[in-house]
Coordinates of C-alpha atoms and ligand atoms in Angstrom, one line a residue:
M758 CA 0.0 0.0 0.0
A759 CA 1.4 3.4 -1.0
V760 CA 2.0 5.7 2.0
A761 CA 1.5 9.4 1.4
M762 CA 4.5 11.7 2.1
T763 CA 4.1 14.3 4.7
A764 CA 4.6 18.0 3.7
S765 CA 8.0 18.0 5.3
E766 CA 9.1 14.8 3.7
W767 CA 7.9 16.1 0.3
Q768 CA 9.9 19.3 0.9
T769 CA 13.0 17.4 1.8
A770 CA 12.7 15.2 -1.3
K771 CA 12.3 18.3 -3.5
W772 CA 15.4 20.1 -2.3
K773 CA 17.9 17.6 -0.9
G774 CA 20.8 16.7 -3.2
R775 CA 20.2 19.3 -5.9
H776 CA 23.1 21.2 -7.5
L777 CA 23.2 25.0 -8.1
L778 CA 25.4 25.6 -11.2
D779 CA 23.1 28.2 -12.6
F780 CA 19.4 28.8 -12.2
G781 CA 18.4 26.3 -14.9
G782 CA 16.0 23.8 -13.3
Y783 CA 14.9 26.3 -10.6
T784 CA 11.6 28.2 -10.6
G785 CA 10.9 31.7 -9.5
S786 CA 8.8 30.4 -6.7
E787 CA 11.7 28.2 -5.5
I788 CA 14.0 31.3 -5.5
E789 CA 11.4 33.1 -3.5
T790 CA 11.3 30.2 -1.0
L791 CA 15.1 30.4 -0.6
L792 CA 14.9 34.2 -0.1
R793 CA 12.2 33.9 2.6
F794 CA 14.3 31.3 4.3
A795 CA 17.4 33.5 4.1
A796 CA 15.4 36.4 5.6
S797 CA 14.4 34.2 8.6
L798 CA 18.0 33.0 9.0
K799 CA 19.1 36.6 9.0
A800 CA 16.5 37.5 11.7
A801 CA 17.5 34.5 13.8
R802 CA 21.1 35.5 13.7
Q803 CA 20.2 39.1 14.6
A804 CA 18.2 37.7 17.6
G805 CA 21.2 35.6 18.7
Q806 CA 19.3 32.3 18.0
S807 CA 21.4 29.4 16.9
T808 CA 20.4 27.4 13.8
P809 CA 22.3 24.1 13.8
L810 CA 20.6 22.8 10.7
L811 CA 23.8 21.2 9.3
A812 CA 25.4 19.8 12.5
G813 CA 28.1 17.3 11.7
K814 CA 28.1 18.2 8.0
T815 CA 31.2 19.4 6.0
L816 CA 31.3 21.5 2.9
G817 CA 34.4 21.2 0.7
M818 CA 35.3 24.5 -1.0
I819 CA 37.6 24.2 -4.1
F820 CA 39.1 27.6 -5.2
E821 CA 40.9 28.0 -8.5
K822 CA 40.5 31.8 -8.3
A823 CA 40.9 34.4 -5.5
S824 CA 38.0 35.2 -3.2
T825 CA 37.2 37.2 -0.1
R826 CA 33.4 37.2 0.2
T827 CA 32.7 33.8 -1.2
R828 CA 35.2 32.0 0.9
V829 CA 34.4 33.8 4.2
S830 CA 30.6 33.8 3.8
F831 CA 30.5 30.1 3.0
E832 CA 32.9 29.2 5.8
V833 CA 31.1 31.3 8.4
G834 CA 27.8 30.1 7.0
M835 CA 28.7 26.5 7.6
F836 CA 30.0 27.3 11.1
E837 CA 26.8 29.1 12.0
L838 CA 24.7 26.1 10.7
G839 CA 26.7 23.9 13.1
G840 CA 28.8 22.4 10.4
H841 CA 32.3 22.8 9.1
A842 CA 33.9 24.1 5.9
L843 CA 37.1 22.9 4.3
F844 CA 39.2 25.3 2.2
L845 CA 40.8 23.4 -0.8
G846 CA 43.1 25.8 -2.7
S847 CA 43.5 23.9 -6.0
S848 CA 47.2 24.5 -6.1
A849 CA 47.6 22.7 -2.8
T850 CA 45.5 19.6 -3.8
Q851 CA 46.2 16.8 -6.2
L852 CA 43.7 18.5 -8.6
G853 CA 46.3 21.1 -9.1
R854 CA 48.8 18.4 -10.1
G855 CA 46.5 16.9 -12.7
E856 CA 44.4 14.4 -10.7
P857 CA 41.2 14.1 -12.8
L858 CA 38.2 16.1 -11.7
S859 CA 36.1 12.9 -12.0
D860 CA 38.3 11.2 -9.4
T861 CA 38.4 14.3 -7.2
A862 CA 34.5 14.5 -7.3
R863 CA 34.1 10.8 -6.3
V864 CA 36.7 11.0 -3.5
L865 CA 35.3 14.2 -2.0
S866 CA 31.8 12.8 -2.2
R867 CA 32.9 10.0 0.3
Y868 CA 34.0 12.7 2.8
V869 CA 31.9 15.8 2.5
S870 CA 28.1 16.6 2.3
G871 CA 28.5 19.3 -0.3
I872 CA 31.1 20.9 -2.6
M873 CA 31.4 24.5 -3.6
M874 CA 33.7 25.3 -6.5
R875 CA 35.1 28.6 -7.9
T876 CA 36.8 28.1 -11.3
Y877 CA 37.2 29.2 -14.9
G878 CA 35.1 27.3 -17.4
H879 CA 31.5 26.6 -16.6
D880 CA 32.0 23.1 -18.0
I881 CA 34.3 22.3 -15.1
V882 CA 31.5 22.7 -12.5
T883 CA 29.2 20.8 -14.8
E884 CA 31.6 17.9 -14.9
L885 CA 32.2 18.1 -11.1
A886 CA 28.4 17.8 -10.6
N887 CA 28.1 14.9 -13.1
W888 CA 30.5 12.9 -10.9
S889 CA 29.7 14.1 -7.5
T890 CA 27.1 12.3 -5.4
V891 CA 26.7 15.3 -3.1
P892 CA 25.3 18.8 -4.1
V893 CA 27.7 21.0 -6.1
I894 CA 27.3 24.8 -5.7
N895 CA 28.9 27.1 -8.3
G896 CA 30.9 29.7 -6.3
L897 CA 31.7 31.6 -9.6
T898 CA 32.6 30.5 -13.1
D899 CA 33.4 32.6 -16.1
L900 CA 29.7 32.2 -17.1
H901 CA 27.7 32.4 -13.9
H902 CA 27.7 33.5 -10.3
P903 CA 24.4 32.4 -9.0
C904 CA 25.2 32.8 -5.2
Q905 CA 25.8 36.5 -5.9
A906 CA 22.5 36.9 -7.7
L907 CA 20.7 35.3 -4.7
A908 CA 22.2 37.8 -2.3
D909 CA 21.4 40.6 -4.8
L910 CA 17.7 39.6 -4.9
L911 CA 17.6 39.4 -1.1
T912 CA 19.0 42.9 -1.0
I913 CA 16.4 44.2 -3.5
Q914 CA 13.6 42.4 -1.6
E915 CA 14.7 44.1 1.6
Q916 CA 14.9 47.5 0.0
F917 CA 11.7 47.5 -2.0
G918 CA 9.6 44.9 0.0
Q919 CA 9.1 43.0 -3.3
L920 CA 10.9 41.8 -6.4
R921 CA 8.2 41.9 -9.0
G922 CA 8.2 45.2 -10.9
V923 CA 11.5 46.6 -9.6
T924 CA 13.7 47.8 -12.4
L925 CA 17.4 47.1 -12.4
A926 CA 19.9 48.7 -14.8
Y927 CA 23.1 46.7 -15.2
V928 CA 25.8 48.9 -16.8
G929 CA 29.0 47.3 -18.0
D930 CA 30.5 43.9 -19.0
G931 CA 28.1 41.2 -20.1
N932 CA 29.9 38.8 -17.7
N933 CA 29.1 36.1 -15.1
I934 CA 27.4 38.7 -12.9
A935 CA 25.2 40.0 -15.8
H936 CA 24.3 36.4 -16.7
S937 CA 23.2 35.3 -13.3
L938 CA 21.2 38.6 -12.9
L939 CA 19.6 37.9 -16.2
Q940 CA 18.5 34.5 -15.0
A941 CA 17.5 35.5 -11.5
C942 CA 15.6 38.6 -12.5
A943 CA 13.8 36.8 -15.4
L944 CA 12.6 34.1 -13.0
T945 CA 11.4 36.4 -10.3
G946 CA 9.8 39.3 -12.3
V947 CA 12.5 41.9 -11.8
N948 CA 12.8 44.1 -14.9
L949 CA 16.4 44.1 -16.1
R950 CA 18.1 46.4 -18.7
V951 CA 21.7 45.6 -19.6
A952 CA 23.9 48.2 -21.3
S953 CA 27.3 47.1 -22.6
P954 CA 29.8 48.4 -25.3
D955 CA 29.8 46.7 -28.7
G956 CA 31.4 43.3 -28.4
Y957 CA 31.0 43.0 -24.6
G958 CA 27.3 42.2 -24.3
P959 CA 25.9 39.2 -22.5
D960 CA 26.0 35.7 -24.0
A961 CA 23.2 35.3 -26.6
A962 CA 22.1 31.9 -25.4
V963 CA 21.8 33.2 -21.8
V964 CA 19.7 36.1 -23.1
T965 CA 17.4 33.9 -25.2
R966 CA 16.7 31.6 -22.2
A967 CA 16.2 34.5 -19.8
R968 CA 13.7 36.0 -22.3
Q969 CA 11.7 32.7 -22.3
W970 CA 11.6 32.7 -18.5
A971 CA 10.7 36.4 -18.4
N972 CA 7.6 35.6 -20.6
L973 CA 6.3 33.5 -17.7
S974 CA 7.2 35.9 -14.8
G975 CA 6.3 39.1 -16.6
A976 CA 9.9 40.6 -16.2
E977 CA 10.9 43.0 -19.0
I978 CA 14.4 42.2 -20.3
A979 CA 16.2 44.8 -22.5
I980 CA 19.7 44.6 -24.0
V981 CA 20.9 48.1 -25.1
R982 CA 24.0 49.9 -26.0
D983 CA 23.4 53.3 -24.4
P984 CA 24.0 53.4 -20.6
R985 CA 21.7 56.5 -20.3
E986 CA 18.8 54.7 -21.9
A987 CA 19.4 51.7 -19.5
V988 CA 19.3 53.8 -16.3
R989 CA 16.4 56.1 -17.2
S990 CA 13.9 55.8 -14.3
A991 CA 15.5 52.6 -13.0
D992 CA 15.2 51.8 -9.3
V993 CA 18.7 50.4 -9.1
V994 CA 21.9 50.9 -11.1
Y995 CA 24.3 47.9 -10.9
T996 CA 27.8 47.5 -12.2
D997 CA 30.8 45.2 -12.0
V998 CA 34.5 45.3 -12.9
W999 CA 35.5 45.8 -16.5
A1000 CA 38.1 43.0 -16.5
S1001 CA 37.1 39.8 -14.6
M1002 CA 39.5 37.3 -13.1
G1003 CA 41.3 35.6 -16.0
Q1004 CA 41.0 38.7 -18.2
E1005 CA 43.9 40.7 -16.7
E1006 CA 45.7 40.9 -20.0
E1007 CA 42.8 42.7 -21.6
T1008 CA 42.6 45.4 -18.8
A1009 CA 44.0 48.3 -21.0
V1010 CA 41.8 47.6 -24.0
R1011 CA 38.8 47.2 -21.8
Q1012 CA 39.4 50.5 -19.9
T1013 CA 39.1 52.3 -23.2
A1014 CA 36.0 50.4 -24.4
F1015 CA 34.2 50.8 -21.0
A1016 CA 35.1 54.4 -20.2
P1017 CA 31.6 55.7 -21.3
Y1018 CA 30.0 53.1 -19.0
Q1019 CA 31.4 54.4 -15.7
V1020 CA 28.7 54.8 -13.1
N1021 CA 29.2 58.3 -11.8
Q1022 CA 27.0 61.0 -10.3
E1023 CA 26.2 62.3 -13.8
L1024 CA 24.9 58.9 -15.0
L1025 CA 23.0 58.3 -11.7
A1026 CA 21.4 61.8 -12.2
S1027 CA 20.0 60.6 -15.5
A1028 CA 18.3 57.7 -13.6
G1029 CA 16.3 60.0 -11.5
I1030 CA 15.8 60.7 -7.8
G1031 CA 16.0 57.9 -5.3
V1032 CA 18.0 55.5 -7.4
W1033 CA 20.1 52.9 -5.5
F1034 CA 23.6 51.6 -6.5
M1035 CA 24.7 48.0 -6.4
H1036 CA 28.0 46.2 -7.1
D1037 CA 29.0 42.6 -6.3
L1038 CA 32.6 43.7 -5.2
P1039 CA 35.5 43.8 -5.4
A1040 CA 35.3 47.3 -7.0
H1041 CA 37.8 49.5 -8.8
R1042 CA 37.0 53.0 -7.7
G1043 CA 37.7 55.5 -10.6
E1044 CA 37.0 52.8 -13.2
E1045 CA 33.6 51.2 -13.3
V1046 CA 32.3 53.4 -10.4
T1047 CA 33.4 56.6 -8.8
A1048 CA 34.2 56.7 -5.1
D1049 CA 31.4 59.2 -4.4
V1050 CA 28.8 56.8 -5.8
I1051 CA 30.0 53.5 -4.2
D1052 CA 30.7 55.2 -0.9
G1053 CA 27.6 57.4 -1.0
K1054 CA 24.3 57.1 0.7
Q1055 CA 22.6 55.4 -2.2
S1056 CA 25.1 52.5 -2.1
L1057 CA 23.9 49.0 -1.1
V1058 CA 27.2 47.2 -1.6
F1059 CA 27.8 46.2 2.0
D1060 CA 24.2 44.9 2.4
Q1061 CA 24.8 42.8 -0.7
A1062 CA 28.1 41.5 0.7
E1063 CA 26.4 40.7 4.1
N1064 CA 23.5 39.0 2.3
R1065 CA 25.8 36.5 0.7
L1066 CA 26.0 34.9 4.1
H1067 CA 22.3 34.7 4.7
A1068 CA 21.4 33.6 1.2
Q1069 CA 24.0 30.9 1.1
K1070 CA 23.0 29.5 4.5
A1071 CA 19.5 29.1 3.1
L1072 CA 21.0 27.4 0.0
L1073 CA 23.3 25.1 2.0
A1074 CA 20.5 23.9 4.3
A1075 CA 18.2 23.4 1.4
L1076 CA 20.5 21.4 -0.8
I1077 CA 22.4 19.5 1.9
A1078 CA 19.5 18.8 4.4
G1079 CA 16.4 19.5 2.3
V1080 CA 15.4 22.2 4.9
V1081 CA 13.9 25.5 3.7
T1082 CA 12.1 26.8 6.8
L1083 CA 13.3 27.4 10.4
Ligands
CP18 N1 31.5 39.1 -5.0 C1 32.3 38.0 -4.8 O1 32.1 36.9 -5.2 O2 33.4 38.3 -4.1 P1 34.7 37.5 -3.9 O3 35.4 37.4 -5.2 O4 35.5 38.2 -2.8 O5 34.3 36.1 -3.4
NVA19 N1 33.1 39.5 -12.8 C1 33.9 39.3 -11.6 C2 33.1 39.0 -10.4 C3 34.0 38.9 -9.2 C4 33.1 38.5 -8.0 C5 35.0 38.3 -11.9 O1 34.6 37.2 -12.5 O2 36.1 38.5 -11.6

């Protein structure tokens, strides 16, 4: 005789063991669930309440690129959930000496309850996830940075009390940050305008898919050239570095191409009164953003950075333990 699952068993079965490489396979309502959970974890932390949802669990963190926020927020997040995080700098592991990723994935899966990886090609985290028997979380690839987008949506939700109908203007490189924002905004009904110089726009396949998702959520997605057009009456102006990790040799060429895309007081003025500023950090003051903007009253950058912690705690508890409520 079939036995019906309880609501909590159903919830566990729905979340436990999933990967997050990009937002493919996730729905807008699932992202909203994670954000609600993140907000309650944030409130619990502020109230001094402990939340040992991952007691006895370990997260392996493989880094092939530098990091401050991602490393610290995942490590502190696991600690605050009663678990442990293991920093695995790739140059100090056998992976850095050529051990196959497929072997690394199968070995780590015998020790840890989840793996977070920051690397170059997106195919690397895809391969890791194919071999891993524990959840794999993308901690940034050249193509996507979904954990940043989760924290960004949490920040927007806090600021506006809602996601649907808020208009975000992303001015700059069509990079991993732009791609994850395209996906996350399209799923949750946030309108997104992306303005980039010729040749530096977002990946066409990412845009096409985001437009399909936006048809369902009602989000308006626009890809434009003119930064002024993008920011006009936007609620938030967002930018990121002009040369991402791995593109250091292109820095000079990019500085010329992106100069008209600097987010300064003049560009913000063309957005209108009350516009907020966002940046995933690290930032280069005097390049993609002026110091008076990023350090000004309209800047949300440190809320974004803090929200990495809360959003990722929700994600870790969801994917490792199948828990999405306190
Ligand atoms: N925003 C972000 O991912 O920062 P780190 O590179 O410091 O992790
Ligand atoms: N686009 C940047 C984001 C850093 C968090 C990079 O990939 O270097």
